[in-house]
Coordinates of C-alpha atoms and ligand atoms in Angstrom, one line a residue:
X136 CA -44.2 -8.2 16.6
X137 CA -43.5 -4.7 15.4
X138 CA -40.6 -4.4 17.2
X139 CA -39.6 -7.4 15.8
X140 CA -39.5 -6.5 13.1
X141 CA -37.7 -3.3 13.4
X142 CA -34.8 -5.1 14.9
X143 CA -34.5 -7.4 12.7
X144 CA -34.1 -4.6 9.6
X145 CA -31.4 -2.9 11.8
X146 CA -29.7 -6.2 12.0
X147 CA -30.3 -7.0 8.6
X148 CA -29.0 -3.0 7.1
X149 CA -26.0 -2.9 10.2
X150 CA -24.7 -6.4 8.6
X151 CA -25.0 -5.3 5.1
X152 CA -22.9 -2.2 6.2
X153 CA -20.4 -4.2 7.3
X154 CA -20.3 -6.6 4.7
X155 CA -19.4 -3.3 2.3
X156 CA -16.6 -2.8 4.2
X157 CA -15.4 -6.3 4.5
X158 CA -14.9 -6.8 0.7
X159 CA -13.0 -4.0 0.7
X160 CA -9.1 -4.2 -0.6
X161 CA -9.1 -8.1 -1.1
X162 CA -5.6 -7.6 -2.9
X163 CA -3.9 -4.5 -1.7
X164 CA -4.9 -1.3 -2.7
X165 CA -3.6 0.7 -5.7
X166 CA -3.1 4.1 -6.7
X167 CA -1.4 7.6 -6.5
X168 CA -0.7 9.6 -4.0
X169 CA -0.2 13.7 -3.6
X170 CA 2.9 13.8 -0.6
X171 CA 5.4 12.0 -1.9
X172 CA 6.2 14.3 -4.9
X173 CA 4.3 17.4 -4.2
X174 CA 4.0 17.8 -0.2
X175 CA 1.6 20.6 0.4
X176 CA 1.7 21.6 -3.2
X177 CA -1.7 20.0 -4.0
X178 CA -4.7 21.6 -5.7
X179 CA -7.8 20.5 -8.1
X180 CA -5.3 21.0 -11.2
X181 CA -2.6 18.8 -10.1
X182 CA -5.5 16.3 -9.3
X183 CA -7.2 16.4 -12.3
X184 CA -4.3 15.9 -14.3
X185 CA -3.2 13.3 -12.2
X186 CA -6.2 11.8 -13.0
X187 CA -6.0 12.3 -16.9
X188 CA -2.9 10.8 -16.7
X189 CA -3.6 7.8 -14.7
X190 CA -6.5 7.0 -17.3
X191 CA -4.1 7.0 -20.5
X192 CA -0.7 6.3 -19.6
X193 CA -1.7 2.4 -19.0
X194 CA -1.4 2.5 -15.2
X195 CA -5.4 2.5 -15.2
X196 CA -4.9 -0.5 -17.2
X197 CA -2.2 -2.2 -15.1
X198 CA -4.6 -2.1 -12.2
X199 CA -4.0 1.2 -10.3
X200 CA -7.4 2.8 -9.0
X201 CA -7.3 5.4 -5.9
X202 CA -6.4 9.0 -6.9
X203 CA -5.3 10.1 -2.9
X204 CA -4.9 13.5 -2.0
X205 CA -3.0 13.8 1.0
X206 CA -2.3 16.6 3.4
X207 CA -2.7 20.7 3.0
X208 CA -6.3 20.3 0.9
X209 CA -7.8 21.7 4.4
X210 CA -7.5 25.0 5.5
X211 CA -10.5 25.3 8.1
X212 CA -13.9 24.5 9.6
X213 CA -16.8 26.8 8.9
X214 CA -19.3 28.0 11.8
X215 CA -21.0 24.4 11.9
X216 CA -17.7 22.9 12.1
X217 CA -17.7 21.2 8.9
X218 CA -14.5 21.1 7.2
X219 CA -13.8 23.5 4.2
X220 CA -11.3 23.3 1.4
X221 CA -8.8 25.6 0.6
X222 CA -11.2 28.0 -2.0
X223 CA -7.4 28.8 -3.9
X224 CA -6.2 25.9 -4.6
X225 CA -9.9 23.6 -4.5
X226 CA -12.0 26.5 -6.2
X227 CA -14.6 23.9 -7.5
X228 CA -14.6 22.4 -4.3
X229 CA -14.0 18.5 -3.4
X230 CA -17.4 16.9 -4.7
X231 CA -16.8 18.4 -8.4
X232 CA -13.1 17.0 -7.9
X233 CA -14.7 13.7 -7.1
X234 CA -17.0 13.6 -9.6
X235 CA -14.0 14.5 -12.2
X236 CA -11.7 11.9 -11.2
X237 CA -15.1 8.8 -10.9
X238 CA -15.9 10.1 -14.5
X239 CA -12.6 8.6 -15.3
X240 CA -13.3 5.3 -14.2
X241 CA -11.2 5.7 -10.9
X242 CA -11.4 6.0 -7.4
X243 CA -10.8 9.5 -5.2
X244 CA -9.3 9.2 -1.8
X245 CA -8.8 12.2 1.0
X246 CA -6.6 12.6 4.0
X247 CA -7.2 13.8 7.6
X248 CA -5.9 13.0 11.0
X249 CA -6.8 11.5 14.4
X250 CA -5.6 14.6 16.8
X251 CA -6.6 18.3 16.4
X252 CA -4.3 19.2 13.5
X253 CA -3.3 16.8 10.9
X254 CA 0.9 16.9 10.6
X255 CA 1.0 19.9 8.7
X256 CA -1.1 22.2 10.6
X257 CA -4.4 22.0 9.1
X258 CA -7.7 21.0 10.8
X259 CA -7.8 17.2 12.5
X260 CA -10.7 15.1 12.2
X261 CA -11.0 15.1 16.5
X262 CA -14.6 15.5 17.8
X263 CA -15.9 15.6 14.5
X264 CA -15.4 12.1 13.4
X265 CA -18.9 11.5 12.2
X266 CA -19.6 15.2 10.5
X267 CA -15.9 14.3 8.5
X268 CA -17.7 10.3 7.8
X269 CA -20.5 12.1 6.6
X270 CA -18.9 14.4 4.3
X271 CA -16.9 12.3 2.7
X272 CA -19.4 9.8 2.0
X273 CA -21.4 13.0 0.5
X274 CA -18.6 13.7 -1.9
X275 CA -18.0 10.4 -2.9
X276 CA -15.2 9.4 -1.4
X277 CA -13.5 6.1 -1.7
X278 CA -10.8 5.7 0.3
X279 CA -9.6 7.3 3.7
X280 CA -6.2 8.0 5.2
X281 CA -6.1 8.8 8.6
X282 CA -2.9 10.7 10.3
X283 CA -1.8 10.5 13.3
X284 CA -0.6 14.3 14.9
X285 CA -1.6 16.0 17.1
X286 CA -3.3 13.4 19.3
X287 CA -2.0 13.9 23.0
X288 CA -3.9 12.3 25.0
X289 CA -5.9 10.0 22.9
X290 CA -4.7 6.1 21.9
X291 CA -4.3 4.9 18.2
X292 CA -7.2 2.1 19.3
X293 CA -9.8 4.0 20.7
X294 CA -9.3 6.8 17.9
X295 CA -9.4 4.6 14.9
X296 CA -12.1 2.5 15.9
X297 CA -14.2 5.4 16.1
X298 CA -13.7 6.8 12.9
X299 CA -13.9 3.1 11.4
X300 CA -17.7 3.4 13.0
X301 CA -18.6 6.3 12.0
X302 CA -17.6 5.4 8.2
X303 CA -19.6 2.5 8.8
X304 CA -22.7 4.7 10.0
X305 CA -22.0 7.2 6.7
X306 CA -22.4 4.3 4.7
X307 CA -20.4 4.5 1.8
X308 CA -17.9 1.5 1.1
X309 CA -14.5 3.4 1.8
X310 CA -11.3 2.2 2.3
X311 CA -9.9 2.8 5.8
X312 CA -6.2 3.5 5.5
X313 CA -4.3 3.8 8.9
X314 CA -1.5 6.4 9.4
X315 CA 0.0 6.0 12.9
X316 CA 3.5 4.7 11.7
X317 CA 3.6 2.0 13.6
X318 CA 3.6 3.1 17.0
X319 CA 0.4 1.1 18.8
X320 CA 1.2 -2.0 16.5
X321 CA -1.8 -1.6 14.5
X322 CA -0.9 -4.7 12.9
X323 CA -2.3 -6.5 16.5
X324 CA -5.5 -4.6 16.5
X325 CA -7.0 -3.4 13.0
X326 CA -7.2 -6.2 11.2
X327 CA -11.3 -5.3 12.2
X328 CA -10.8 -1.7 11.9
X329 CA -9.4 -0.7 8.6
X330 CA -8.2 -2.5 5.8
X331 CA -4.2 -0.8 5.7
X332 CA -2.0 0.6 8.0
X333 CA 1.6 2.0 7.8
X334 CA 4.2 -0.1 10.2
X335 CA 6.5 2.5 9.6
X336 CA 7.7 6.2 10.4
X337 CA 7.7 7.7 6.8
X338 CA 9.4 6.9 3.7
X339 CA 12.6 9.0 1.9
X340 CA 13.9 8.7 -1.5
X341 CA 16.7 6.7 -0.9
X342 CA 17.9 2.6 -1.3
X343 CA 19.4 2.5 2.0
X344 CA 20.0 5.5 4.1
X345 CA 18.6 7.6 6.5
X346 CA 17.5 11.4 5.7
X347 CA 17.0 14.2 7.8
X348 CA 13.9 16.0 8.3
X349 CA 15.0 18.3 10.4
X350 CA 13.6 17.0 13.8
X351 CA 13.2 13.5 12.8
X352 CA 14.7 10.8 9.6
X353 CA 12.8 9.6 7.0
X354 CA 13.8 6.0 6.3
X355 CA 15.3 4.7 3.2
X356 CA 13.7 1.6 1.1
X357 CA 15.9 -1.0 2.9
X358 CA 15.6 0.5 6.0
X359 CA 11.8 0.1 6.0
X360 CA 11.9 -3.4 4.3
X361 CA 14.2 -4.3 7.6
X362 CA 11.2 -3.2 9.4
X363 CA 8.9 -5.4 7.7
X364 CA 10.0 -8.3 10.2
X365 CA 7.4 -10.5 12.0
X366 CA 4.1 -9.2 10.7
X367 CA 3.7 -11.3 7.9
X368 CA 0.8 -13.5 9.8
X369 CA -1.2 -9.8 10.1
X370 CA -1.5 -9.2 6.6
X371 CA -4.0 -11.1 3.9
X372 CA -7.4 -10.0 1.9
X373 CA -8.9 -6.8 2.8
X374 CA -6.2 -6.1 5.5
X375 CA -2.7 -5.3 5.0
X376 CA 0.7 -4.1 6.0
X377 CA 1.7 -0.8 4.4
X378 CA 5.8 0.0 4.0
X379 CA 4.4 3.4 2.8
X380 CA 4.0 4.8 -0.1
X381 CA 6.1 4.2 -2.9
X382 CA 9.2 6.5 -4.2
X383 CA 9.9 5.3 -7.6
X384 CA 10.8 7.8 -10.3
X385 CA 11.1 10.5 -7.7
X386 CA 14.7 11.1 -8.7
X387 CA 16.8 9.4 -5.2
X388 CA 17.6 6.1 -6.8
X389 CA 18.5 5.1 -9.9
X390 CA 16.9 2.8 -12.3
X391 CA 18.0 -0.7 -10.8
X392 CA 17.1 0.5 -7.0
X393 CA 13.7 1.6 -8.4
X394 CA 13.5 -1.9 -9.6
X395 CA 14.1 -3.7 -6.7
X396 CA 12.0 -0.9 -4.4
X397 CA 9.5 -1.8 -6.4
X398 CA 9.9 -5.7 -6.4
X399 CA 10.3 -6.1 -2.8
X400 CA 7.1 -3.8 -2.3
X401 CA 5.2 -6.8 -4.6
X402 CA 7.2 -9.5 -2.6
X403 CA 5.5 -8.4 0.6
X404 CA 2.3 -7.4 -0.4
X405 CA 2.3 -3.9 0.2
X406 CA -0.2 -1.3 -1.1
X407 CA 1.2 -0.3 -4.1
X408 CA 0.8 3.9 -3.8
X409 CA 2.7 5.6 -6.4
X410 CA 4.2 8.8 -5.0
X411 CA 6.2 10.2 -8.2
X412 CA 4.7 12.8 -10.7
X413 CA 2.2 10.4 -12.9
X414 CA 2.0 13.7 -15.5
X415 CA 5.6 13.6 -16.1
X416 CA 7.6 10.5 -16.1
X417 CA 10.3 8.6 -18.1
X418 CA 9.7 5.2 -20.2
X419 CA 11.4 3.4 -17.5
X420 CA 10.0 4.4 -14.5
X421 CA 6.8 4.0 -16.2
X422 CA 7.7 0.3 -17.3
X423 CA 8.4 -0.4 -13.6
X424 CA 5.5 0.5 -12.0
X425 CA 3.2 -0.9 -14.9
X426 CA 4.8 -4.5 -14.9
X427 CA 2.3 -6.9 -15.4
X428 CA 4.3 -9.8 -14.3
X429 CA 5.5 -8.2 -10.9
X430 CA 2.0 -6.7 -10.2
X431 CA 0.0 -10.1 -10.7
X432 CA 2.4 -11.3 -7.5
X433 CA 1.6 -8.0 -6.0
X434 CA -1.8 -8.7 -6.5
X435 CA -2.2 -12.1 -5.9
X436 CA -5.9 -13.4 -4.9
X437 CA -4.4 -15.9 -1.9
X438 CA -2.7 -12.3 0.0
X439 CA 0.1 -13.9 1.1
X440 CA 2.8 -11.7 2.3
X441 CA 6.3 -12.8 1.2
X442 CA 8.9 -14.2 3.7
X443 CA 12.9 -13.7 3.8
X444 CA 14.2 -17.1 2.9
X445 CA 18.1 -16.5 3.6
X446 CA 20.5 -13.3 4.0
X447 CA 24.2 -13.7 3.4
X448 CA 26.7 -10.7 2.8
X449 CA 24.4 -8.5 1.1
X450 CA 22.3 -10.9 -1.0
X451 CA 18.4 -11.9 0.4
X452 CA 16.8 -14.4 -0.8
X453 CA 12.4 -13.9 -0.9
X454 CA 9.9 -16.1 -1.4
X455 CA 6.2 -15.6 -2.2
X456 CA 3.7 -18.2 -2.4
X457 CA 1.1 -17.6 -4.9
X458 CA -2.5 -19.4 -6.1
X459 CA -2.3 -22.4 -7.9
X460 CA 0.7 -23.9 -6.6
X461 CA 2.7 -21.4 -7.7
X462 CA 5.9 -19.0 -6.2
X463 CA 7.6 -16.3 -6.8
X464 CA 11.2 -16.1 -6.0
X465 CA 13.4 -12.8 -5.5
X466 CA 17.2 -12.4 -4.8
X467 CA 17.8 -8.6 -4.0
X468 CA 21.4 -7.8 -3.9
X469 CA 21.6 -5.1 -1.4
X470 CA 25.3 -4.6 -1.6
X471 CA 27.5 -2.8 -3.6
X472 CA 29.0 -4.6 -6.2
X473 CA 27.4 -7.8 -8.3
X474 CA 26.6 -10.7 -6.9
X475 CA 26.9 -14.7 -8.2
X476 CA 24.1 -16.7 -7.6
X477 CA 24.5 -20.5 -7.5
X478 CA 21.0 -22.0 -6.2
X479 CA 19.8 -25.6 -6.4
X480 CA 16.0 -25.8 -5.7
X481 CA 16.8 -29.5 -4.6
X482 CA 18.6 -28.4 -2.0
X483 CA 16.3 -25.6 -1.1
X484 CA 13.1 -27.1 0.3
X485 CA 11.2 -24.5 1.7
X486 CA 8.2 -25.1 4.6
X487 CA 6.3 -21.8 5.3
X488 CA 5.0 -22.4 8.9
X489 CA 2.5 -19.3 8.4
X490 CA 1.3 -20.5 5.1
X491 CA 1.5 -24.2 5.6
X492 CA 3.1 -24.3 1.8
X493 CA 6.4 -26.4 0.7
X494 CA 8.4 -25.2 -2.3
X495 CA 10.2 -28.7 -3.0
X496 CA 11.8 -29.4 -6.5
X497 CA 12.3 -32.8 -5.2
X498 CA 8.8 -33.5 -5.0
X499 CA 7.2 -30.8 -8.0
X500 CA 9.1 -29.4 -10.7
X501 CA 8.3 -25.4 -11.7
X502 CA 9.0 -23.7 -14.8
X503 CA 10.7 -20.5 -14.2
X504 CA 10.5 -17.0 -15.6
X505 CA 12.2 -13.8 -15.0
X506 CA 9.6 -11.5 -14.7
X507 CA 11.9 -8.4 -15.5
X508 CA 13.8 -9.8 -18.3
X509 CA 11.0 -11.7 -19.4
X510 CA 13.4 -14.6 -20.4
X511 CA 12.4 -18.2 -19.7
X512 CA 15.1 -19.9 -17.0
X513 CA 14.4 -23.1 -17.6
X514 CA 12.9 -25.1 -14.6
X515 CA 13.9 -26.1 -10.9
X516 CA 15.6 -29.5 -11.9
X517 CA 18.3 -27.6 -12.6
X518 CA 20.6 -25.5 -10.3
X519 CA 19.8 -21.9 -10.9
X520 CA 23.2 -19.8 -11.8
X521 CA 22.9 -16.2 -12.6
X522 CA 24.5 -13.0 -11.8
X523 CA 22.4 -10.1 -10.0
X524 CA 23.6 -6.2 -10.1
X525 CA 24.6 -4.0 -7.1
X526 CA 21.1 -2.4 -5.7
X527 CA 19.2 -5.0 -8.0
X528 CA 16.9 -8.1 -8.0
X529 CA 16.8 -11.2 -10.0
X530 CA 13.0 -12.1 -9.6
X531 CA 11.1 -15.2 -10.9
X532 CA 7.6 -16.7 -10.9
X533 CA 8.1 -20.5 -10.6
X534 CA 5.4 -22.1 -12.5
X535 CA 4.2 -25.4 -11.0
X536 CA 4.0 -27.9 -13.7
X537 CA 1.4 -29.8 -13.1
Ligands
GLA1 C1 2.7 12.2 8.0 C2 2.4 10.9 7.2 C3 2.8 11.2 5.7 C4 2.0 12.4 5.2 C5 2.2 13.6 6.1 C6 1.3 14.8 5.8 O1 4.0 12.4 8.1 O2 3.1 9.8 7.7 O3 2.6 10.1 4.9 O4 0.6 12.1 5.2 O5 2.0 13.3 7.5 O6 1.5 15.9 6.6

């Protein structure tokens, strides 16, 4: 009977564990993160800051949580093998830093790797999955990304579903954030194992180029988007598809490509990870990344990732189904001068196989707003006309009027 018992706790405490983790990132996740901006460059100061800033400049408000340091806050493992900070640039060490940035109402996330040595060098989390687990969940940590370097002779499954376990068995809720660009099509496989991981190589500060990085490219905001293709049916609440982290106000593109970066991030429900220096940033760039409007798709309860509707010389046409009957709508002119846009909803019907919705103006008329602008466009019993600038969306919520 005892033993009964007993198993019947474990079962009981090993299903509430896993609950925690389940109702984890039910819209995708939001927040800042160290690499995008300031590469190795990180310490407690630029955290802290990061932090202050988050909590007053209204993107606390506009729903951004995690604080995420990223690589280079490592510099070794002491004679137990637990991991130390660098005592430099982290002199009050990671738990105070944790406390600090919780006492501000957010969230504090921490990066490590798969294989021996994360991708800049510094200690991997590699046969000491559950002493990393178990510090992190000591610190208070809330969310985890996980690298992938340095791992010959290991595979992205195996790796990841240990280090998902042994977050389970430390017991703090965190948010498991997959980093292995792609390569093992996560997207097949962790939908059980963490609750984000990147399709991609990484990111660059550009619309649509490639940069070099010396031995390998970075990819430009188009050139990921392009790479978005067939994976909308993996994403939805408390597991997603992540583009990467995002590059607006980091100086590559100008105001309209940070728009539509931004936009098409929200059109496919991506984490939105703000990679540009939160402390020090213009009116504009601060406007994009706090708009209500585009956000609330972004962070739409049903999770629905947005699909490409039609692509013709430059000019793509998204849609997004929302809750409550709703859609939003994006045209992203990806070439290089302005484009005319001449679209009659009537003529449109849309049937999304994955999402078993139908966008039909014959059937349901929408009111229509654009969410940039703010202006209302009237609704879909009229042919939409509009003009959209080079590098630049036009992008709606259609309002079903019921
Ligand atoms: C990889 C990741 C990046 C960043 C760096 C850190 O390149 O894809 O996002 O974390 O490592 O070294």
């Amino acid at each position: 009977m005892k033993k009964l018992v007993v198993v019947f706790f474990v079962l009981i405490s090993l299903f509430a564990s896993a609950q925690k983790f389940q109702n984890l990132a039910m819209t995708p996740p939001m927040g800042w993160n160290s690499w995008n901006k300031f590469a190795c460059n990180v310490s407690e100061k630029l955290l802290k800051e990061t932090a202050d800033a988050m909590a007053t400049n209204g993107l606390k408000d506009a729903g951004y949580e995690y604080i995420v340091i990223d690589d280079c806050w490592q510099i070794s493992r002491d004679s137990m093998g637990f991991i130390v900070a660098d005592p430099v640039r982290f002199p009050s060490g990671i738990k105070a830093l944790a406390d600090y940035i919780h006492s501000k109402g957010l969230k504090f996330g921490i990066y490590s790797c798969a294989g021996t040595k994360t991708c800049a060098g510094r200690p991997g989390g590699r046969g000491h999955e559950f002493q990393d687990a178990y510090m992190y969940a000591k610190w208070g940590v809330d969310y985890l990304k996980y690298d992938w370097c340095s791992a010959d002779g290991q595979t992205q499954k195996e790796s990841y579903t240990l280090m998902s376990q042994m977050l389970k068995e430390a017991g703090r809720p965190i948010v498991f954030s997959l980093c292995e660009w792609g390569g093992s099509k996560p997207w097949e496989w962790a939908g059980e194992v963490g609750h984000l991981w990147r399709t991609t190589g990484d990111i660059g500060d550009c619309f649509d180029c490639f940069l070099d990085q010396g031995s390998w490219k970075s990819n430009g905001v188009m050139k990921i988007l392009d790479l978005q293709k067939d994976m909308r049916q993996y994403a939805g609440p408390g597991h997603w598809n992540d583009p990467d982290m995002l590059e607006v106000g980091n100086g590559g593109m100008n105001e309209n490509e940070n728009r539509a970066h931004f936009s098409m991030w929200c059109m496919i429900a991506a984490p939105l990870i703000a990679g540009n220096d939160l402390r020090n940033m213009s009116a504009k760039t601060l406007a994009i990344l706090t708009n209500p409007d585009v956000i609330s798709v972004n962070q739409d309860a049903l999770g629905i990732q947005g699909l490409k509707y039609a692509s013709k010389e430059g000019l793509e046409t998204w849609m997004k189904p929302l809750s409550n009957g709703d859609w939003a709508v994006c045209f992203l002119n990806r070439s290089e001068e302005a484009k005319n846009i001449d679209f009659d909803w009537a003529k449109n019907v849309v049937n999304d196989d994955f999402s078993k919705r139908k966008l039909d103006a014959t059937a349901e008329t929408f009111k229509i707003k654009d969410v940039w602008s703010k202006k209302d466009l009237g609704t879909t019993k009229k042919a939409l006309n509009a003009s959209v600038p080079s590098h630049d969306v036009l992008m709606m919520r259609l309002s079903l009027v019921k």
